[in-house]
Coordinates of N, CA and C in Angstrom, one line a residue:
M1 N 45.9 -149.4 156.3 CA 45.5 -148.0 156.8 C 46.6 -147.1 156.2
T2 N 47.9 -147.1 156.7 CA 49.4 -146.8 156.6 C 49.3 -146.6 155.1
E3 N 49.2 -147.7 154.3 CA 49.6 -148.0 152.7 C 49.0 -146.9 151.9
T4 N 47.2 -146.3 152.7 CA 46.4 -146.0 151.9 C 47.0 -144.3 151.8
L5 N 47.2 -144.1 153.4 CA 47.5 -142.7 153.5 C 48.5 -142.3 152.8
A6 N 49.1 -143.2 152.8 CA 50.7 -142.9 152.2 C 50.5 -142.6 150.6
N7 N 49.6 -143.2 149.9 CA 49.4 -143.6 148.3 C 48.8 -142.3 148.1
T8 N 48.0 -141.9 149.3 CA 47.2 -140.2 149.1 C 47.8 -139.3 149.0
E9 N 48.8 -139.3 149.7 CA 49.9 -138.3 150.0 C 50.8 -138.2 148.8
L10 N 50.5 -138.7 147.8 CA 51.6 -138.9 146.7 C 50.8 -138.5 145.2
I11 N 49.4 -138.3 145.7 CA 48.5 -137.8 144.5 C 48.5 -136.6 144.5
S12 N 49.2 -136.1 143.0 CA 48.8 -134.8 142.6 C 47.9 -134.6 142.2
V13 N 47.8 -133.2 142.5 CA 46.1 -132.7 142.2 C 46.6 -130.9 141.4
P14 N 46.2 -130.8 140.4 CA 46.7 -130.1 139.5 C 45.8 -128.5 140.0
E15 N 46.7 -127.4 140.1 CA 45.8 -126.1 140.0 C 44.8 -125.8 139.3
I16 N 43.3 -125.9 139.8 CA 42.3 -125.6 139.1 C 42.2 -124.1 139.4
V17 N 41.9 -123.5 138.3 CA 41.1 -122.0 138.0 C 40.3 -121.6 137.5
A18 N 39.0 -121.1 138.1 CA 37.7 -121.2 137.2 C 37.8 -120.2 136.4
T19 N 36.8 -120.8 135.1 CA 36.8 -119.6 134.1 C 35.3 -118.8 134.4
D20 N 35.4 -117.8 133.5 CA 34.2 -116.9 133.9 C 32.7 -117.3 133.6
E21 N 32.9 -118.7 132.8 CA 31.6 -119.4 132.3 C 31.6 -120.4 133.7
D22 N 32.7 -120.7 134.6 CA 32.4 -121.2 135.8 C 31.9 -120.5 137.0
V23 N 32.5 -119.4 136.5 CA 32.3 -118.7 137.4 C 30.5 -118.2 137.7
I24 N 30.0 -118.1 136.7 CA 28.9 -117.4 136.6 C 27.6 -118.8 136.4
A25 N 28.2 -120.1 136.2 CA 27.5 -121.0 136.7 C 27.4 -121.7 138.0
Y26 N 28.5 -121.2 138.8 CA 28.5 -121.3 140.2 C 27.4 -120.3 141.0
L27 N 27.3 -118.5 140.5 CA 26.3 -118.0 140.8 C 24.6 -118.7 140.4
R28 N 24.5 -119.5 139.1 CA 23.2 -120.0 139.2 C 22.8 -121.0 140.1
Y29 N 23.7 -121.8 140.1 CA 23.6 -123.1 141.2 C 23.9 -122.6 142.1
S30 N 24.0 -121.7 143.3 CA 23.8 -121.1 144.2 C 22.8 -120.7 144.4
H31 N 21.7 -120.2 143.6 CA 20.9 -119.5 143.9 C 21.2 -117.6 144.0
K32 N 22.1 -117.2 143.7 CA 22.6 -115.7 143.8 C 22.7 -115.3 142.5
I33 N 22.5 -115.7 141.4 CA 22.5 -115.0 139.6 C 21.8 -114.0 139.9
A34 N 20.5 -114.0 140.5 CA 19.5 -113.1 140.8 C 19.9 -111.7 141.3
E35 N 21.0 -111.7 141.9 CA 21.1 -110.6 143.1 C 22.0 -109.9 142.5
Y36 N 22.5 -110.5 141.5 CA 24.0 -110.0 140.7 C 23.8 -109.5 139.4
A37 N 22.2 -109.9 139.1 CA 21.8 -109.8 138.0 C 21.4 -108.4 137.9
V38 N 20.6 -108.1 138.9 CA 19.8 -107.0 139.7 C 20.8 -105.6 139.5
L39 N 21.8 -105.8 140.0 CA 23.1 -105.1 140.1 C 24.0 -104.7 138.8
A40 N 23.7 -105.5 137.7 CA 24.4 -105.5 136.9 C 22.9 -104.5 135.8
E41 N 22.2 -104.9 136.1 CA 21.0 -104.2 135.2 C 20.7 -102.6 135.7
H42 N 21.5 -102.6 136.9 CA 20.9 -101.0 137.7 C 22.2 -100.3 137.0
N43 N 23.7 -101.0 137.0 CA 24.7 -100.1 136.4 C 24.3 -100.1 134.8
A44 N 23.6 -100.8 133.6 CA 23.4 -100.8 132.8 C 22.4 -99.5 132.5
F45 N 21.4 -99.3 133.3 CA 20.6 -98.2 133.4 C 20.9 -97.0 133.5
I46 N 21.8 -97.0 134.4 CA 23.0 -95.7 135.0 C 23.4 -95.6 133.6
L47 N 24.2 -96.3 132.9 CA 25.0 -95.7 131.7 C 23.6 -95.3 130.5
N48 N 22.5 -96.1 130.5 CA 22.1 -95.9 129.6 C 21.3 -94.5 130.2
I49 N 21.3 -93.7 131.3 CA 20.2 -92.3 131.6 C 21.6 -91.5 131.5
C50 N 22.9 -91.9 131.9 CA 24.0 -90.8 131.5 C 23.9 -90.5 130.2
Q51 N 23.9 -91.0 129.1 CA 24.2 -90.8 127.5 C 22.6 -90.1 127.0
Q52 N 21.3 -90.3 127.7 CA 20.3 -89.7 127.4 C 20.7 -88.1 127.8
F53 N 21.6 -87.9 128.9 CA 21.5 -86.5 129.6 C 22.9 -85.7 129.4
G54 N 23.7 -86.6 128.5 CA 25.2 -86.4 127.6 C 26.1 -86.2 128.9
L55 N 25.9 -86.7 129.7 CA 27.2 -87.0 130.7 C 28.4 -87.7 130.4
T56 N 29.2 -87.2 130.8 CA 30.3 -87.9 130.4 C 31.8 -87.7 130.8
V57 N 32.8 -88.9 131.0 CA 34.1 -88.5 131.9 C 34.9 -88.1 130.7
T58 N 35.8 -87.1 131.3 CA 37.0 -86.4 130.7 C 38.3 -87.6 131.2
D59 N 39.1 -87.3 129.9 CA 40.4 -88.7 130.3 C 41.3 -88.0 131.5
E60 N 40.9 -86.7 132.3 CA 41.5 -86.0 133.3 C 40.7 -86.7 134.6
E61 N 39.6 -86.5 134.5 CA 38.7 -87.3 135.3 C 39.0 -89.0 135.8
L62 N 39.2 -89.5 134.7 CA 39.5 -90.7 134.7 C 40.6 -90.8 135.4
Q63 N 42.1 -90.2 134.9 CA 43.2 -90.4 135.4 C 43.2 -89.9 136.8
T64 N 42.3 -88.8 137.6 CA 42.5 -88.1 139.0 C 42.0 -89.2 139.8
A65 N 40.7 -89.8 139.2 CA 40.0 -90.7 140.1 C 40.9 -92.4 139.8
G66 N 41.7 -92.7 139.3 CA 42.6 -93.7 139.1 C 43.5 -93.4 140.1
D67 N 44.7 -92.5 139.9 CA 45.2 -91.9 141.3 C 44.8 -92.5 142.6
A68 N 43.3 -91.4 142.7 CA 42.8 -91.9 144.4 C 42.6 -93.1 144.5
F69 N 42.2 -93.9 143.8 CA 41.7 -95.5 144.2 C 43.2 -95.7 144.1
R70 N 44.1 -95.4 143.8 CA 45.6 -96.5 144.0 C 46.2 -96.1 145.0
L71 N 46.1 -94.6 145.3 CA 46.7 -94.3 146.5 C 45.9 -95.0 147.2
E72 N 44.2 -94.9 148.0 CA 43.6 -95.7 148.6 C 43.9 -96.9 148.6
H73 N 44.8 -97.9 147.9 CA 44.7 -99.3 148.1 C 46.1 -99.8 148.1
K74 N 46.5 -98.5 148.4 CA 48.5 -98.7 148.4 C 48.7 -99.4 147.0
L75 N 48.5 -98.9 145.9 CA 49.0 -99.7 145.1 C 50.3 -98.4 144.1
L76 N 50.9 -98.0 144.6 CA 52.0 -97.4 144.6 C 53.0 -97.0 143.3
G77 N 52.6 -98.6 143.0 CA 53.9 -98.3 141.4 C 52.8 -99.7 140.6
V78 N 53.7 -99.3 139.3 CA 53.0 -100.5 138.4 C 52.6 -101.6 138.7
S79 N 53.9 -102.4 139.5 CA 54.2 -103.8 139.7 C 53.0 -104.0 140.4
E80 N 53.0 -103.5 141.7 CA 51.7 -103.4 142.9 C 50.3 -103.5 142.1
T81 N 50.0 -102.4 141.0 CA 48.9 -102.4 140.4 C 48.7 -103.6 139.4
L82 N 49.3 -103.8 138.8 CA 49.5 -105.3 138.2 C 49.0 -106.3 138.5
A83 N 49.9 -106.5 140.1 CA 49.7 -107.9 140.4 C 48.1 -107.4 141.6
W84 N 47.8 -106.6 141.4 CA 46.0 -106.4 142.2 C 45.3 -106.4 141.2
L85 N 45.5 -106.5 139.7 CA 44.6 -106.9 138.8 C 44.7 -108.1 138.7
Q86 N 45.9 -109.1 138.5 CA 46.0 -110.7 138.6 C 44.9 -111.0 139.6
Q87 N 45.3 -110.5 140.7 CA 44.4 -110.9 142.1 C 43.1 -110.8 142.1
Q88 N 42.8 -109.8 141.4 CA 41.2 -109.8 141.2 C 40.4 -110.3 139.7
R89 N 41.4 -110.8 139.4 CA 41.6 -111.4 137.8 C 40.4 -110.6 136.4
I90 N 40.8 -109.4 137.0 CA 40.4 -108.5 135.9 C 41.1 -107.7 134.8
T91 N 41.0 -107.1 133.7 CA 42.2 -105.8 133.1 C 42.0 -105.0 133.3
V92 N 43.0 -104.1 133.1 CA 43.0 -102.8 133.4 C 41.6 -102.2 132.5
D93 N 41.6 -102.8 131.7 CA 39.8 -102.2 130.8 C 39.4 -102.3 131.7
D94 N 38.6 -103.8 132.4 CA 37.9 -103.8 133.4 C 37.7 -102.7 134.8
W95 N 38.8 -102.4 134.7 CA 39.5 -101.4 136.4 C 38.6 -100.2 136.0
S96 N 39.5 -99.9 134.5 CA 39.0 -98.4 133.7 C 37.8 -98.3 134.0
R97 N 37.0 -99.6 133.3 CA 35.1 -99.1 133.4 C 34.8 -99.0 134.4
G98 N 35.1 -99.6 135.5 CA 34.6 -99.6 136.8 C 34.4 -98.1 137.4
I99 N 36.0 -97.7 137.3 CA 36.0 -96.4 137.6 C 34.9 -95.2 136.9
R100 N 34.8 -95.4 135.9 CA 34.5 -94.8 135.0 C 33.0 -94.9 135.1
L101 N 32.0 -95.5 135.3 CA 30.8 -95.9 136.1 C 30.3 -95.5 137.3
E102 N 31.9 -95.4 138.2 CA 31.8 -94.9 139.2 C 31.3 -93.4 139.6
I103 N 32.5 -92.6 138.5 CA 31.9 -91.3 138.2 C 30.9 -90.9 137.8
L104 N 30.4 -91.6 137.1 CA 29.4 -91.0 135.9 C 28.0 -91.1 137.2
T105 N 28.4 -92.4 138.0 CA 27.0 -92.8 139.1 C 27.1 -91.2 139.7
K106 N 28.1 -90.7 140.2 CA 28.2 -89.5 141.0 C 27.4 -88.1 140.4
K107 N 28.0 -88.4 139.0 CA 27.3 -87.4 138.3 C 25.6 -87.1 137.9
L108 N 25.4 -88.3 137.6 CA 24.1 -88.2 137.9 C 23.1 -88.1 139.3
K109 N 24.0 -88.8 140.2 CA 23.1 -88.2 141.2 C 23.3 -86.8 141.7
E110 N 24.2 -86.2 141.0 CA 24.1 -84.4 141.3 C 23.1 -84.0 140.1
Y111 N 23.1 -84.5 139.2 CA 22.0 -84.2 138.1 C 20.9 -84.0 138.3
L112 N 20.6 -85.1 139.4 CA 19.3 -85.2 139.5 C 18.8 -84.7 140.8
F113 N 19.5 -85.2 141.8 CA 19.1 -84.5 142.9 C 20.3 -83.4 144.1
G114 N 20.4 -83.2 143.3 CA 21.6 -81.8 143.7 C 21.0 -80.6 144.5
D115 N 20.2 -80.3 143.4 CA 19.4 -79.1 143.9 C 18.2 -79.1 144.9
A116 N 18.0 -80.7 145.4 CA 17.1 -81.4 146.2 C 17.3 -81.7 147.7
V117 N 18.7 -81.8 147.8 CA 19.1 -82.1 149.1 C 18.9 -81.3 150.0
D118 N 18.9 -80.1 150.2 CA 18.9 -79.0 150.9 C 17.4 -79.3 151.7
G119 N 16.4 -79.1 150.5 CA 15.3 -79.4 151.5 C 14.9 -80.2 152.0
H120 N 15.3 -82.0 151.2 CA 15.0 -83.1 151.8 C 15.6 -83.2 153.1
Y121 N 16.9 -82.8 153.2 CA 17.6 -82.9 154.7 C 16.4 -81.9 156.0
L122 N 16.1 -81.3 155.3 CA 15.7 -80.2 156.7 C 14.1 -80.9 156.7
S123 N 13.5 -81.7 156.0 CA 12.4 -82.2 156.0 C 12.5 -83.4 156.6
N124 N 13.8 -83.8 157.1 CA 14.1 -85.6 157.2 C 15.1 -85.3 157.8
R125 N 15.7 -84.3 158.6 CA 16.6 -84.6 159.5 C 16.8 -85.2 160.5
Q126 N 15.7 -85.8 161.0 CA 15.5 -87.0 162.4 C 16.4 -88.1 161.3
N127 N 16.4 -88.6 160.4 CA 16.4 -89.9 160.0 C 18.2 -89.4 159.6
Y128 N 18.3 -88.4 159.9 CA 20.4 -88.4 159.4 C 20.7 -87.8 160.8
Q129 N 20.1 -88.4 161.4 CA 21.1 -88.4 163.1 C 22.1 -89.7 162.8
R130 N 23.0 -89.9 163.4 CA 24.1 -90.9 163.8 C 24.0 -91.2 165.0
V131 N 24.2 -92.7 165.0 CA 24.5 -93.2 166.6 C 25.6 -94.5 166.7
A132 N 26.5 -94.2 167.3 CA 27.3 -95.8 168.0 C 26.8 -96.8 168.3
L133 N 26.5 -98.0 167.6 CA 25.3 -98.9 168.1 C 26.1 -100.2 168.4
S134 N 25.6 -101.0 169.5 CA 26.1 -102.1 169.7 C 24.7 -103.0 169.9
Q135 N 24.9 -104.6 169.0 CA 23.9 -105.2 169.2 C 24.1 -106.9 169.5
I136 N 23.1 -107.3 170.3 CA 23.1 -109.2 170.4 C 22.1 -109.4 169.2
L137 N 22.0 -110.4 168.2 CA 21.4 -110.6 167.5 C 20.7 -112.4 167.7
V138 N 20.0 -112.9 168.1 CA 19.4 -113.5 168.8 C 18.6 -114.1 167.9
S139 N 17.9 -115.6 167.6 CA 17.1 -116.1 166.8 C 15.6 -116.7 167.8
D140 N 15.6 -116.8 169.1 CA 14.6 -117.5 170.0 C 14.2 -116.2 170.9
L141 N 13.1 -116.0 171.1 CA 12.5 -114.8 172.2 C 12.5 -115.0 173.3
T142 N 12.5 -116.5 174.0 CA 12.9 -116.5 175.3 C 14.6 -116.1 175.6
E143 N 15.8 -116.4 174.5 CA 16.8 -116.3 174.8 C 16.9 -114.6 174.6
A144 N 16.4 -114.2 173.8 CA 16.6 -112.9 174.1 C 15.6 -111.9 175.2
K145 N 14.5 -112.4 175.6 CA 14.4 -111.9 177.1 C 15.4 -112.0 177.9
K146 N 16.0 -113.2 178.1 CA 16.8 -113.7 179.1 C 18.1 -112.9 178.8
V147 N 18.5 -112.5 177.9 CA 19.7 -111.7 177.7 C 19.3 -110.0 177.8
T148 N 18.3 -109.5 177.8 CA 17.8 -108.4 177.6 C 17.8 -108.1 179.2
Y149 N 17.1 -109.3 180.4 CA 16.7 -109.0 181.6 C 18.3 -108.9 182.4
A150 N 19.1 -110.0 181.7 CA 20.4 -110.0 181.8 C 21.5 -108.3 182.3
I151 N 20.7 -108.0 181.0 CA 21.6 -106.2 181.0 C 20.8 -105.4 181.6
Q152 N 19.7 -105.3 181.7 CA 19.0 -104.3 181.8 C 18.6 -104.6 183.6
E153 N 18.5 -105.8 183.9 CA 18.7 -106.1 185.6 C 19.4 -106.5 186.2
S154 N 20.1 -107.2 185.8 CA 21.5 -107.9 186.7 C 22.7 -107.0 186.0
N155 N 22.6 -106.2 185.3 CA 23.9 -105.1 185.0 C 25.2 -106.5 184.5
E156 N 24.7 -107.1 183.7 CA 26.1 -108.2 182.9 C 26.6 -107.2 181.8
S157 N 27.6 -107.4 181.4 CA 28.2 -106.9 180.5 C 27.8 -107.5 179.0
F158 N 27.3 -106.4 178.3 CA 26.7 -106.2 177.0 C 27.9 -107.2 176.4
C159 N 29.2 -106.7 176.4 CA 30.3 -107.0 175.5 C 30.7 -108.9 175.7
A160 N 30.3 -109.3 176.9 CA 30.4 -110.7 177.3 C 29.3 -111.4 176.8
L161 N 28.1 -110.6 176.9 CA 27.0 -111.1 176.4 C 26.6 -111.5 175.0
A162 N 27.3 -110.5 174.4 CA 27.4 -110.4 172.9 C 27.9 -111.8 172.4
L163 N 29.2 -111.9 172.8 CA 30.4 -112.6 172.5 C 29.8 -114.3 172.8
E164 N 28.9 -114.3 173.6 CA 28.4 -115.7 174.2 C 27.1 -116.1 173.2
Y165 N 26.1 -114.9 173.1 CA 25.0 -115.1 172.5 C 24.5 -114.5 170.9
S166 N 25.5 -113.5 170.6 CA 24.8 -112.8 169.3 C 25.4 -114.1 168.0
K167 N 24.1 -113.9 167.4 CA 24.2 -114.9 166.2 C 24.7 -114.3 165.1
G168 N 24.8 -112.9 165.2 CA 25.2 -111.8 164.2 C 27.0 -111.8 164.1
K169 N 27.5 -112.3 163.0 CA 28.6 -112.4 162.5 C 29.7 -111.5 162.9
Q170 N 29.2 -110.0 162.9 CA 30.3 -108.8 163.3 C 30.0 -108.6 164.4
S171 N 28.8 -108.5 165.1 CA 28.7 -108.0 166.4 C 29.2 -109.0 167.3
K172 N 29.3 -110.2 167.1 CA 29.5 -111.3 167.6 C 31.4 -111.3 168.2
Q173 N 31.8 -110.9 166.9 CA 33.5 -110.8 166.8 C 33.8 -109.6 167.4
N174 N 32.9 -108.7 167.4 CA 33.4 -107.4 168.0 C 32.8 -106.7 169.2
G175 N 32.4 -108.2 170.0 CA 31.9 -107.9 171.3 C 31.0 -107.1 171.2
G176 N 29.7 -106.8 170.1 CA 28.8 -106.4 170.2 C 28.6 -105.3 169.3
F177 N 29.5 -104.3 169.4 CA 29.6 -103.3 168.4 C 29.5 -103.8 167.2
V178 N 28.7 -102.5 166.4 CA 28.5 -102.5 164.9 C 28.5 -101.6 164.1
G179 N 29.0 -100.4 165.1 CA 30.0 -99.4 164.1 C 28.6 -98.0 164.3
V180 N 28.9 -97.0 163.6 CA 28.3 -95.4 163.8 C 27.3 -95.5 162.5
R181 N 26.1 -95.5 162.8 CA 24.7 -96.1 161.5 C 24.2 -94.2 161.5
F182 N 23.7 -94.2 160.4 CA 22.7 -92.9 160.3 C 21.4 -93.7 160.4
L183 N 20.4 -93.3 161.3 CA 19.1 -93.8 161.4 C 18.6 -94.6 160.2
S184 N 18.8 -93.5 158.7 CA 18.2 -93.9 157.8 C 18.9 -95.2 157.2
E185 N 19.8 -95.9 157.6 CA 20.4 -96.9 156.8 C 19.8 -98.2 158.0
L186 N 19.2 -98.0 159.0 CA 18.9 -99.0 159.9 C 17.3 -99.5 159.4
M187 N 17.3 -100.5 159.7 CA 15.9 -101.4 159.4 C 15.2 -100.4 160.4
P188 N 13.6 -100.3 159.5 CA 12.5 -99.5 159.8 C 12.2 -99.4 161.5
E189 N 12.0 -101.0 162.0 CA 11.7 -101.6 163.0 C 13.1 -100.8 163.8
I190 N 13.7 -101.1 163.9 CA 15.3 -100.5 164.5 C 15.2 -99.0 164.9
A191 N 15.1 -98.3 163.8 CA 15.3 -96.9 164.0 C 14.4 -96.4 164.1
Q192 N 12.9 -96.4 164.7 CA 12.1 -96.5 165.2 C 12.1 -96.5 166.7
A193 N 12.6 -97.8 167.3 CA 12.8 -98.0 168.4 C 14.1 -97.1 169.1
I194 N 15.1 -96.4 168.5 CA 15.9 -96.1 169.3 C 16.1 -94.4 168.5
S195 N 15.4 -94.2 168.1 CA 15.0 -93.0 167.1 C 15.2 -91.6 168.7
Q196 N 13.9 -92.2 170.2 CA 14.6 -91.1 170.9 C 15.1 -91.9 172.2
A197 N 15.8 -92.9 172.0 CA 16.7 -93.3 172.9 C 17.9 -92.3 173.5
K198 N 18.5 -92.6 174.2 CA 19.5 -91.7 174.9 C 21.1 -92.4 175.1
E199 N 21.9 -92.2 174.9 CA 23.5 -92.7 175.1 C 23.3 -93.7 176.4
G200 N 23.9 -94.7 176.4 CA 23.5 -96.0 177.4 C 22.6 -96.4 177.7
D201 N 21.5 -96.2 177.2 CA 20.2 -96.9 176.9 C 20.2 -98.4 176.1
A202 N 20.2 -99.6 176.8 CA 19.5 -100.5 176.3 C 17.9 -100.8 175.8
I203 N 18.3 -101.7 174.7 CA 16.6 -101.3 174.3 C 16.4 -102.6 173.8
G204 N 15.3 -103.6 173.8 CA 15.0 -104.8 173.2 C 13.8 -105.5 174.2
P205 N 13.7 -106.5 173.7 CA 14.2 -107.1 172.4 C 13.2 -106.7 171.4
I206 N 14.1 -106.4 169.9 CA 13.4 -106.0 169.0 C 13.5 -106.7 167.8
H207 N 11.8 -107.4 167.3 CA 12.0 -108.5 166.4 C 11.7 -107.5 165.1
T208 N 12.8 -108.4 164.0 CA 12.6 -108.4 162.8 C 12.8 -109.5 161.7
K209 N 12.7 -109.5 160.8 CA 13.1 -111.0 159.5 C 14.5 -111.3 160.4
L210 N 15.0 -111.1 160.4 CA 16.9 -111.3 161.0 C 16.7 -112.0 162.0
G211 N 15.7 -111.7 163.2 CA 15.6 -112.5 164.7 C 15.2 -111.3 165.5
Y212 N 15.7 -111.3 166.9 CA 15.8 -110.4 168.1 C 16.7 -109.7 168.4
H213 N 16.9 -108.4 168.5 CA 18.1 -107.6 168.6 C 17.9 -107.1 169.9
I214 N 18.6 -107.0 170.8 CA 18.9 -105.8 172.1 C 20.1 -105.1 171.4
L215 N 19.8 -103.7 171.3 CA 20.6 -102.6 171.5 C 21.2 -102.0 172.6
R216 N 22.5 -101.1 172.1 CA 22.6 -100.4 172.9 C 23.1 -99.3 172.4
I217 N 22.7 -97.9 172.8 CA 23.4 -96.8 172.5 C 24.8 -96.4 173.1
E218 N 25.8 -96.1 172.0 CA 27.0 -95.8 173.0 C 27.1 -94.3 172.4
K219 N 26.5 -93.9 171.4 CA 27.0 -92.5 171.8 C 25.9 -91.8 170.4
C220 N 25.3 -91.0 170.7 CA 24.2 -90.2 169.8 C 25.0 -89.2 169.0
F221 N 24.9 -88.9 167.8 CA 25.4 -87.6 167.2 C 24.8 -86.9 166.9
P222 N 24.7 -85.5 166.7 CA 23.8 -84.3 166.0 C 23.7 -84.9 165.0
A223 N 22.5 -84.4 163.9 CA 22.6 -84.2 162.8 C 23.4 -83.2 162.0
E224 N 24.0 -83.1 161.3 CA 25.4 -82.5 160.4 C 25.1 -82.1 158.8
F225 N 24.7 -81.6 158.4 CA 24.1 -81.4 157.0 C 25.5 -81.8 156.2
S226 N 26.6 -81.0 156.8 CA 28.2 -81.4 155.9 C 28.4 -82.6 156.2
E227 N 28.4 -83.7 157.2 CA 28.2 -84.9 157.4 C 27.3 -85.8 156.5
S228 N 26.2 -85.2 156.1 CA 25.2 -86.2 156.0 C 24.6 -85.6 154.5
R229 N 25.2 -84.8 153.9 CA 25.0 -84.4 152.5 C 24.8 -85.5 151.5
E230 N 26.1 -86.4 151.1 CA 26.4 -87.7 150.6 C 25.5 -88.7 151.1
Q231 N 25.0 -89.0 152.2 CA 23.9 -89.9 152.7 C 22.5 -89.6 152.0
V232 N 22.2 -88.4 152.1 CA 21.1 -87.6 151.9 C 20.7 -88.0 150.2
L233 N 22.1 -88.0 149.3 CA 21.8 -87.7 147.9 C 21.7 -88.9 147.6
E234 N 22.5 -90.1 148.1 CA 22.3 -91.6 147.9 C 20.7 -92.5 148.0
S235 N 20.3 -91.4 149.3 CA 19.2 -92.0 149.5 C 17.9 -91.7 148.5
L236 N 18.2 -90.5 148.1 CA 17.2 -89.9 147.5 C 17.5 -90.6 145.8
F237 N 18.6 -91.3 145.0 CA 19.4 -91.4 144.5 C 18.9 -93.2 144.4
Q238 N 19.0 -93.5 145.6 CA 18.7 -95.5 145.4 C 17.1 -95.7 145.3
D239 N 16.2 -94.6 145.9 CA 14.6 -95.0 145.9 C 14.3 -94.3 144.5
W240 N 14.9 -93.6 143.6 CA 14.9 -93.6 142.5 C 15.0 -94.9 141.5
L241 N 16.5 -94.9 142.1 CA 16.9 -96.5 141.2 C 15.9 -97.5 141.3
Q242 N 15.5 -97.9 142.5 CA 14.1 -99.0 142.6 C 13.1 -98.5 142.1
A243 N 12.8 -97.0 142.3 CA 11.7 -97.0 141.5 C 11.4 -97.2 139.9
N244 N 12.6 -96.8 139.3 CA 12.8 -96.8 137.5 C 13.6 -98.5 137.0
T245 N 13.7 -99.0 137.9 CA 14.4 -100.7 137.6 C 13.3 -101.2 138.0
T246 N 12.5 -101.3 138.9 CA 11.6 -102.8 139.4 C 11.0 -102.8 138.3
S247 N 11.1 -104.4 138.1 CA 10.5 -104.6 137.0 C 8.7 -105.3 137.8
G248 N 7.9 -104.9 136.7 CA 6.1 -105.4 136.8 C 5.5 -104.1 137.9

């Protein structure tokens, strides 16, 4: 046994670098290619529509956006930028095309829905209320009821229960806290359940396709148009994109 282990330690394993073809093959046999194919089709559709509408990106706009990207990612010099590109396994042209697509997407959103944002916001203001939310996600109803009782009747620590019971990776790691969310970003069942809740309320269990959710409202933020405009614009754009790219 000792000799076998010693021989194993002497084996030299060459560095293996996956090719683009290997990556595509992985997406196929891991059943993920359809998900990324949809995103690629959305990008192609956006570029086509922008061309039809005559929306373009100037060199100055591309330079400004590139500078902002480097600043955000702390790529302050050429060496840092080149090292990041190598790590991401992309070329400068790949990076530039991605930034160009982001700029065109923003322009298309404004072109299509910039004038409709105000009216949509006023008609759907409740959806753009924000809440700081904590969650415990479990898969079993009996367990969900047990956790809910512990919170509502026994006044046990939500954080401790999240660490012990939650199956959601983010909520388990953060003691239940999942961040600040617009109601429009949440699953419909959850948004409806918490729309009339108050700060400190514990709600649940709520059943969705993910399991059973026990929620606590940490803080409610009143809807403010200045903070919600981008979310409204994104919501309108995504609805339009889905309607125009869904096959069948």
